Coordinates of C-alpha atoms in Angstrom, one line a residue:
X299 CA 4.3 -34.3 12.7
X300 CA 0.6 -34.7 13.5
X301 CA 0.7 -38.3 11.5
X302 CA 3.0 -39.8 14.1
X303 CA 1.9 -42.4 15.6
X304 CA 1.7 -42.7 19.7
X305 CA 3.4 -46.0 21.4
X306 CA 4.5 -47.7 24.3
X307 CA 7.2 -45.3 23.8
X308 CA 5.5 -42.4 24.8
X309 CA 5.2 -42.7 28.5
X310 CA 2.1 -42.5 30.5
X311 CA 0.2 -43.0 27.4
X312 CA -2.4 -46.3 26.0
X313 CA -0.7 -48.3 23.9
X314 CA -3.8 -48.6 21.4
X315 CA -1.1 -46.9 18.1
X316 CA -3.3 -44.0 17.5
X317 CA -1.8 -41.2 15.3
X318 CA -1.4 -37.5 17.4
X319 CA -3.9 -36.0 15.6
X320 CA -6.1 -38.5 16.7
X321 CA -5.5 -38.4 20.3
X322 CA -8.3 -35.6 21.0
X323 CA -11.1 -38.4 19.8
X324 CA -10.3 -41.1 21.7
X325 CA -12.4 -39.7 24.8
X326 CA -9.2 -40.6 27.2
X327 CA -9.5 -39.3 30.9
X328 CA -6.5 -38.1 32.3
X329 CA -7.1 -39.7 36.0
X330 CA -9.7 -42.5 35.7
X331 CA -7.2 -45.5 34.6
X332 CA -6.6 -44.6 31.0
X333 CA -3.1 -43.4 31.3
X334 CA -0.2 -45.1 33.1
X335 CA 0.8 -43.4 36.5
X336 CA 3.0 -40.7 36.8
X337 CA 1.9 -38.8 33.8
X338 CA 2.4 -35.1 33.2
X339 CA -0.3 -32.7 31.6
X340 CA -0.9 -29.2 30.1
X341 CA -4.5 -27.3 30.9
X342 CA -5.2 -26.1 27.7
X343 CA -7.5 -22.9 29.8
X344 CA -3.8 -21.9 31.5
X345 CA -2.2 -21.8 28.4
X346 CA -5.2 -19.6 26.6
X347 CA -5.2 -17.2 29.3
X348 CA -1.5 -17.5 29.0
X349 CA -0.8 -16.6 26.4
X350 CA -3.6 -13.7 25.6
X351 CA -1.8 -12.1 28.8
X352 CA 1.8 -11.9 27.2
X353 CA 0.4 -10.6 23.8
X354 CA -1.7 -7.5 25.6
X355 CA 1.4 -6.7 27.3
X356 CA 3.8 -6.7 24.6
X357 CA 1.0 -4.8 22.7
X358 CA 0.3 -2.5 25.5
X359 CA 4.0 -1.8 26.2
X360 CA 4.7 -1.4 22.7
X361 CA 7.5 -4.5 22.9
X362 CA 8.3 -7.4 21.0
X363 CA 8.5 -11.3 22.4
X364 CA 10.8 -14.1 21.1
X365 CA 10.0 -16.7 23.4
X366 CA 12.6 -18.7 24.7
X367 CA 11.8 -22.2 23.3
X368 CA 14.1 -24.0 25.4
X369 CA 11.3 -23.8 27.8
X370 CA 8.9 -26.4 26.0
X371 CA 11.1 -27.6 23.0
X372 CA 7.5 -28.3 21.7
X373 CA 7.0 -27.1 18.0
X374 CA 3.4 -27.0 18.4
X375 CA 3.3 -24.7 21.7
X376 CA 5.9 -22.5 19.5
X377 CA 3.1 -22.7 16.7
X378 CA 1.0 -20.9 19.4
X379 CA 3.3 -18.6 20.6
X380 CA 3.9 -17.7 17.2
X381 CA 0.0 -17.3 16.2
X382 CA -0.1 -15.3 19.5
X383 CA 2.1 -12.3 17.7
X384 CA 5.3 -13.9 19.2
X385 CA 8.2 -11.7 17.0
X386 CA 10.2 -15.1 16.4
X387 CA 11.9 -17.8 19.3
X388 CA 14.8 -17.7 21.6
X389 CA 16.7 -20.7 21.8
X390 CA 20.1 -21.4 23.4
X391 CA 22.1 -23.1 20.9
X392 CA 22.3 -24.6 17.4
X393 CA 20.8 -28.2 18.9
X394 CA 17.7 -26.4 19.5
X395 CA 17.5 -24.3 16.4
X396 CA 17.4 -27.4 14.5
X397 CA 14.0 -28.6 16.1
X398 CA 12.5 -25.4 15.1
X399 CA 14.1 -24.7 12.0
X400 CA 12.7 -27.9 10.6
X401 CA 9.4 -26.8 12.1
X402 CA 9.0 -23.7 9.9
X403 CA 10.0 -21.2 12.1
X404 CA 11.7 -18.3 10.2
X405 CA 13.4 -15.9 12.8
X406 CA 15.8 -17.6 15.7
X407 CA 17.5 -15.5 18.0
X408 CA 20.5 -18.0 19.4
X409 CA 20.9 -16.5 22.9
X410 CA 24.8 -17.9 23.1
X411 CA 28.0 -17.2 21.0
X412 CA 28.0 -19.8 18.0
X413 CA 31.4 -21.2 17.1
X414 CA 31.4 -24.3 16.6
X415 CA 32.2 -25.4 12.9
X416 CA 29.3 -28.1 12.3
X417 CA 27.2 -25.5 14.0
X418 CA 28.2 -22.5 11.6
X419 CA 28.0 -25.4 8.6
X420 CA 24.4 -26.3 9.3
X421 CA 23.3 -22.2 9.6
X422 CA 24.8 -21.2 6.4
X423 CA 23.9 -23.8 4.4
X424 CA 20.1 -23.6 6.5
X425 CA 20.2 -19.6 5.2
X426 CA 21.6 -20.4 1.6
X427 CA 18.9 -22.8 1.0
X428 CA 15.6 -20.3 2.6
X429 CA 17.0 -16.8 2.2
X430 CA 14.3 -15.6 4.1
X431 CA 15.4 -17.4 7.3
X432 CA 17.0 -15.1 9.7
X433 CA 19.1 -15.9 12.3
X434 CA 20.6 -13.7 15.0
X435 CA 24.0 -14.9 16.8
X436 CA 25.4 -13.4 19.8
X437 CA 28.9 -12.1 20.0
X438 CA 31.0 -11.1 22.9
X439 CA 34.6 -10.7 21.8
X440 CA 36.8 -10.1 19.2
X441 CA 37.4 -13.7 18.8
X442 CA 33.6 -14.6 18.3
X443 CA 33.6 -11.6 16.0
X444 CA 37.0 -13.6 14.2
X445 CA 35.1 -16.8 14.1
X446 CA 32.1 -15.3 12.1
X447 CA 33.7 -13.4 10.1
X448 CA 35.8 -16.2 8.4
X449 CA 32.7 -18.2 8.3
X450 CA 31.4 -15.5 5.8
X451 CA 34.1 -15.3 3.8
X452 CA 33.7 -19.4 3.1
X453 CA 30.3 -18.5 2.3
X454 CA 31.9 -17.0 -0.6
X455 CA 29.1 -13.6 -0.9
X456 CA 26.2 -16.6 -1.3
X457 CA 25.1 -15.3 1.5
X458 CA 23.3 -11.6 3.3
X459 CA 25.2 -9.9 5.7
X460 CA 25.1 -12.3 8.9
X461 CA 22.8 -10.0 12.0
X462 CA 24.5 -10.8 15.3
X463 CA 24.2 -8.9 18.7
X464 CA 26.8 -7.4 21.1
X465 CA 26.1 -9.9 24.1
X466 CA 26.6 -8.0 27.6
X467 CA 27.2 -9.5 31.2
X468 CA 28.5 -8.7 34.6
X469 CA 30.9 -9.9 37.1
X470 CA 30.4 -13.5 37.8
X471 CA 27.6 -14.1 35.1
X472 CA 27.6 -15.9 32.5
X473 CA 28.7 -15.2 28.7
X474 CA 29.1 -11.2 27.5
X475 CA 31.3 -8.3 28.0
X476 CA 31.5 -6.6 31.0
X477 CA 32.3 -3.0 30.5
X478 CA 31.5 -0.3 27.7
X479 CA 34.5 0.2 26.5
X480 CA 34.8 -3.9 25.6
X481 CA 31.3 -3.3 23.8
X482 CA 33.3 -0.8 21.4
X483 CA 35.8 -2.9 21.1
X484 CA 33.3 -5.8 19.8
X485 CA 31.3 -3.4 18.0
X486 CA 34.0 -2.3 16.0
X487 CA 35.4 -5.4 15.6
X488 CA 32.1 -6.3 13.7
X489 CA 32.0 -2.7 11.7
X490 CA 35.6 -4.1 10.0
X491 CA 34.6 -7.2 9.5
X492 CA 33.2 -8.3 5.9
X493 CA 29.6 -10.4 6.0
X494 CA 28.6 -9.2 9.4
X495 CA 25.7 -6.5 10.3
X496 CA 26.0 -5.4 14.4
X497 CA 21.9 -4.8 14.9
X498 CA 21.4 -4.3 18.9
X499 CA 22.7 -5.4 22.1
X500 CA 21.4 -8.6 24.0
X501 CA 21.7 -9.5 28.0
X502 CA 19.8 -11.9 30.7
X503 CA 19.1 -10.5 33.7
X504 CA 17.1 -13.5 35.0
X505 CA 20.8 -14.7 37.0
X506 CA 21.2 -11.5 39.1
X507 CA 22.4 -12.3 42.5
X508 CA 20.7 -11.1 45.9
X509 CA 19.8 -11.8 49.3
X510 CA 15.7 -11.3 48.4
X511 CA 13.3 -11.0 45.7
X512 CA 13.8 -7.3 46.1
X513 CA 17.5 -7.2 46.1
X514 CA 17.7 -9.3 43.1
X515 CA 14.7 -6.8 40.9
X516 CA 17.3 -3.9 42.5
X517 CA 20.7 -6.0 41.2
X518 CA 18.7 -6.4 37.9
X519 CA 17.3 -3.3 37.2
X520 CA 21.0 -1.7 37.9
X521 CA 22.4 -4.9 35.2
X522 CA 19.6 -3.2 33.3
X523 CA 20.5 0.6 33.7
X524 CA 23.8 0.0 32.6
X525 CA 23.1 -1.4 29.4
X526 CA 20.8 1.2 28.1
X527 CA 24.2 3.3 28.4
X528 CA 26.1 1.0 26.5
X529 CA 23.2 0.8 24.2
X530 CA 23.6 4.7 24.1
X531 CA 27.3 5.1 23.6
X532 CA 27.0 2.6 20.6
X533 CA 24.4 5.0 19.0
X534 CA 26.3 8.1 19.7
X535 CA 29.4 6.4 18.1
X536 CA 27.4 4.9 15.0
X537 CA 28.0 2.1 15.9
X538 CA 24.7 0.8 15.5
X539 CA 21.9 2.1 13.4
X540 CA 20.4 5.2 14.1
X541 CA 16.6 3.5 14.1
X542 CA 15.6 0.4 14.7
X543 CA 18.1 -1.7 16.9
X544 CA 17.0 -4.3 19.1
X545 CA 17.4 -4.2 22.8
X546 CA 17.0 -8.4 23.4
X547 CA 16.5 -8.7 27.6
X548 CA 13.8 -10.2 29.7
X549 CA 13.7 -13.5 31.4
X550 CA 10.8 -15.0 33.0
X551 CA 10.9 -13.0 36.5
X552 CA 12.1 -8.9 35.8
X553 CA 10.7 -8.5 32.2
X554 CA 9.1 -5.4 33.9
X555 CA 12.3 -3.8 34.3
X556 CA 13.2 -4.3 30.9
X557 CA 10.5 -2.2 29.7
X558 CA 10.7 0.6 32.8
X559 CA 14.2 0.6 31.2
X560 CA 14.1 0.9 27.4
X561 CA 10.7 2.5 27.0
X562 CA 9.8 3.9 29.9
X563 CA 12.7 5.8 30.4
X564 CA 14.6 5.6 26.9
X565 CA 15.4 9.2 25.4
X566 CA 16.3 9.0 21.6
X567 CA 15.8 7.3 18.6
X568 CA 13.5 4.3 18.1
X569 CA 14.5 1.0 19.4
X570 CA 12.8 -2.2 19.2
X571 CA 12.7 -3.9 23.0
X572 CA 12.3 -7.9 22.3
X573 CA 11.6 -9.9 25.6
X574 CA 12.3 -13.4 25.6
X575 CA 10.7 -14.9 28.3
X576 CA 9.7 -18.6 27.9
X577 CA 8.0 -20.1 30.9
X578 CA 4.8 -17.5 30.8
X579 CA 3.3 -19.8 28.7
X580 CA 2.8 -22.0 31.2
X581 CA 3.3 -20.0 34.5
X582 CA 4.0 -22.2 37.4
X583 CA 3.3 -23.1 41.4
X584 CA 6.5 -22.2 42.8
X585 CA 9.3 -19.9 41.4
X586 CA 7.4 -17.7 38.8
X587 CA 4.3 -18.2 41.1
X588 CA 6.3 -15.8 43.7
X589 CA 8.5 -13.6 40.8
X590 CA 6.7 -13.4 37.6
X591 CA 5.6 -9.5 36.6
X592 CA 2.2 -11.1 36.1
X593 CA 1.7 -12.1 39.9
X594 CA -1.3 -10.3 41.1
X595 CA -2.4 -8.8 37.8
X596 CA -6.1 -9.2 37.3
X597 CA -6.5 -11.7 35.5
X598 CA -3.6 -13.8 37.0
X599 CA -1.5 -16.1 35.3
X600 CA -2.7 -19.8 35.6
X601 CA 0.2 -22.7 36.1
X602 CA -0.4 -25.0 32.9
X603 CA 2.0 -27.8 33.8
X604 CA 1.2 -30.4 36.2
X605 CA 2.2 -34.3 37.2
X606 CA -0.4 -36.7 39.1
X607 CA 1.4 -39.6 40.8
X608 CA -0.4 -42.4 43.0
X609 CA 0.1 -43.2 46.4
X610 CA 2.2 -46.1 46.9
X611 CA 2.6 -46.5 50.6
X612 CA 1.8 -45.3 53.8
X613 CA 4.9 -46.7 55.7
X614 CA 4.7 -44.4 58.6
X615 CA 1.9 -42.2 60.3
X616 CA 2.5 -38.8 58.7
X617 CA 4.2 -39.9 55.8
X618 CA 3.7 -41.2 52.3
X619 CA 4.9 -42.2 49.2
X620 CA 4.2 -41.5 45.9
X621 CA 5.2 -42.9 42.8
X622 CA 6.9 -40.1 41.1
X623 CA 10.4 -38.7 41.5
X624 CA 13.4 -36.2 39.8
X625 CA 12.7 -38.6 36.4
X626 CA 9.4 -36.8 36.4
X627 CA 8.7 -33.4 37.8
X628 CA 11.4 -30.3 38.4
X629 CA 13.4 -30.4 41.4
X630 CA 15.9 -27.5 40.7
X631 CA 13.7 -25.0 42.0
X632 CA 12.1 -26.3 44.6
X633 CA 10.1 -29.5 45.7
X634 CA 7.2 -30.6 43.8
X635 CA 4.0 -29.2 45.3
X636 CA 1.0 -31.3 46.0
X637 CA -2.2 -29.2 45.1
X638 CA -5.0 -31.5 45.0
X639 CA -6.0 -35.0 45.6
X640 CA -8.1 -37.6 43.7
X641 CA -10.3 -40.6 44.9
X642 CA -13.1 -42.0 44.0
X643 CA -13.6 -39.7 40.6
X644 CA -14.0 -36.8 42.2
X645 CA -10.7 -34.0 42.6
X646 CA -10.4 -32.3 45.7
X647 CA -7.6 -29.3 46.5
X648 CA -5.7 -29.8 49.5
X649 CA -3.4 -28.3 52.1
X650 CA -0.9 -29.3 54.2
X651 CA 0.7 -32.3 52.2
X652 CA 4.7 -31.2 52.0
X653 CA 7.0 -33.2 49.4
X654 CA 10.1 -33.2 51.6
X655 CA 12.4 -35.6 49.5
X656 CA 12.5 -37.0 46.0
X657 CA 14.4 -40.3 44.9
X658 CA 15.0 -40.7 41.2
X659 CA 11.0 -42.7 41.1
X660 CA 10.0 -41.6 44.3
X661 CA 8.5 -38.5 46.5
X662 CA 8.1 -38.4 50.5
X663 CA 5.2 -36.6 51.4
X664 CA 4.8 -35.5 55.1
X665 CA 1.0 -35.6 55.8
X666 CA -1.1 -33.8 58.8
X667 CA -3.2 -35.2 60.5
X668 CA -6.2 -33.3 59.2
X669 CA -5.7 -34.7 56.0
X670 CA -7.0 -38.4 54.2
X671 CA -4.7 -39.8 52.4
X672 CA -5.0 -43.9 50.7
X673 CA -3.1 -45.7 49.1
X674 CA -3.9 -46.1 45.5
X675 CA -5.0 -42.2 46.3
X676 CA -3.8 -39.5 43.1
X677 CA -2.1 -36.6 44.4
X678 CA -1.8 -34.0 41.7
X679 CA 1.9 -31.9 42.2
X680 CA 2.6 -28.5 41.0
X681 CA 5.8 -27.3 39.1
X682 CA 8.1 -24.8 40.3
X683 CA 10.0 -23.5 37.3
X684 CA 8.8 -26.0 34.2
X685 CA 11.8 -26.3 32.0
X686 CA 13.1 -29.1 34.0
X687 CA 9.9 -31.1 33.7
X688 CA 9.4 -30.5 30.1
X689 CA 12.3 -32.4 29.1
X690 CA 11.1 -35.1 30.6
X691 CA 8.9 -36.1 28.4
X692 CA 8.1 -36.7 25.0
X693 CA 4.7 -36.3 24.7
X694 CA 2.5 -34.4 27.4
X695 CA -1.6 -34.5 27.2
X696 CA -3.3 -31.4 27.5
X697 CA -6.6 -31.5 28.9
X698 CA -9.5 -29.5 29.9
X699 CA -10.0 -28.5 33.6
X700 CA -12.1 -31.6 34.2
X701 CA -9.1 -33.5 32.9
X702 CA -10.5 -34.6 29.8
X703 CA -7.4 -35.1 27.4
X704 CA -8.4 -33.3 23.9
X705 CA -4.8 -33.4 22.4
X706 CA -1.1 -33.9 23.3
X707 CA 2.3 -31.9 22.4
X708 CA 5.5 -33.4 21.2
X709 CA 9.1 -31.9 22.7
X710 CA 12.3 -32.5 21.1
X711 CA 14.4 -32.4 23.9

């Protein structure tokens, strides 16, 4: 992937038709007129520290991580995940397992019931061709378990045994069953079934509902509670093997409750705990600034992921206009969130500038008094939750905290 070459048709970037591994010789600045305006960029010091502070963890905690990859849909951040002692990825569907599939990655956990016929087509005849690939799937019903299971009979004993996971929810989440006795059901559904092997449970916490942060870690940790007892009941039945089956939980915000749960207060035999946080690996200024574990640890987490945008107008006293919108930088979480400003060459951080509306190509900034702001000034804007600026774009620089860009990572959104 490295030989590509970059184009006009990767945004932001000069149009000179250097290939990707090239783009770290060039000597391109991010922010002195190199790169077209708004551009998006990954500190490659954020993502070090990032990702050294995931893999103590897990080591420290004696856990696992498969990363969700939906976060970055970027092979080469995976690559680092991966070299980082990541256990294998997260994604959410079959779309997405492609990408990384194709990249070399040789465990997938597909967080989502798989049924789809083109879907189960392209896994089997992925798993015949590499028998060392390994692909979990999720199941939450006896009709997921009926899906499968014909699906291994086409595969006509070419194949293992297929690893899938009892998927739990609760009332007015998303997929997976919602009581014990429905997680028997399932479970047993998969023990008479031919071709598939039940190997642990799997939930997301991350969607708990509650007034506050605290109510929502309290909602969580009681999702959480309850499905160490279902985890337990499975055992006790042998249901599930005796050693070894994975407990899969552990978004980006409560992953410390998943751990409290099944190692700090787990009583029986081994289990392996595999978190699947994805947006650690590039922190953020807004919602994992305030709910991430990591908040406040020593060292803290660093936000990677950032979009610079110029000042197009100052219409108004107190207001400006910058030229980037919701087509560049997340707006689910909150409003971008300006950070520092740029003129002359030289960076400065800043208070008081407040994003208080985005257009599709457009943010209004409300701006104090106190504060100097040009036209033709850069204002640098955080990211509150990153998935929704990763996808996009194609190709993001990633640059050294002076902003000197030393490579750039491809996403396959």
């Amino acid at each position: 992937m490295t030989d590509e070459t970059v184009t006009w048709r990767d945004r932001a970037f000069p149009d000179v038709g250097v290939r990707l591994a090239e783009v770290g010789a060039q000597g391109w600045h991010l922010l002195n007129g190199d790169f077209h305006l708004p551009v998006a960029a990954l500190r490659e010091t954020a993502i070090e520290r990032n990702l050294a502070l995931m893999r103590e963890y897990c080591l420290r905690h004696d856990v696992l991580i498969a990363p969700h990859a939906k976060t970055t849909m970027s092979p080469a951040l995976v690559e680092r995940q991966l070299a980082a002692g990541a256990w294998g990825i997260t994604v959410a569907n079959v779309q997405q397992a492609r990408v990384f599939i194709a990249a070399g990655v040789r465990r997938v956990l597909i967080a989502n019931p798989v049924v789809g016929p083109a879907d189960l087509t392209y896994l089997a005849d992925c798993q015949q061709a590499d028998p060392e690939l390994q692909v979990l799937l999720l199941v939450d019903s006896v009709e997921t378990v009926a899906v499968l299971a014909d699906r291994a009979r086409a595969a006509h004993g070419h194949l293992g045994p297929q690893p899938v996971m009892i998927e739990l929810g609760y009332a007015g989440g998303r997929g997976g069953v919602r009581s014990t006795d429905e997680a028997v059901r399932v479970a047993q559904a998969v023990r008479d079934a031919d071709g598939l092997d039940l190997v642990g449970i799997e939930g997301f916490e991350g969607l708990v509902s509650g007034a506050d942060l605290p109510a929502r870690r309290r909602h969580a940790a009681e999702f959480l509670e309850w499905s160490a007892s279902v985890l337990h009941d499975l055992l006790d039945r042998g249901l599930l093997p005796v050693h070894g089956s994975l407990a899969s939980f552990g978004g980006s915000s409560y992953f410390d409750l998943v751990v409290e749960e099944f190692r700090g207060r787990w009583s029986g035999g081994r289990i392996e705990v595999v978190l699947r946080s994805g947006c650690y690996v590039t922190h953020d200024h807004g919602l994992y600034a305030r709910t991430s574990p990591f908040v406040g640890h020593d060292p803290a987490p660093l936000p990677a992921l950032e979009v610079w945008a110029e000042v197009l107008s100052r219409p108004e006293p107190g207001r400006a206009v910058l030229g980037a919108g919701r087509r560049d930088v997340s707006t689910d979480a909150d409003l971008p969130l300006p950070f520092a400003v740029r003129r002359d060459g030289r960076t400065q951080p800043v208070e008081g500038l407040q994003v208080t509306g985005v257009n599709d190509q457009h943010a209004m900034v409300s701006v104090p008094e106190h504060v100097s702001l040009e036209v033709g000034d850069l204002v640098g804007l955080g990211v509150s939750h990153p998935c929704t600026t990763f996808d996009k774009w194609r190709l993001i620089p990633v640059v050294t905290d002076t902003y000197e860009v030393t490579d750039a990572v491809r996403t396959y959104f």
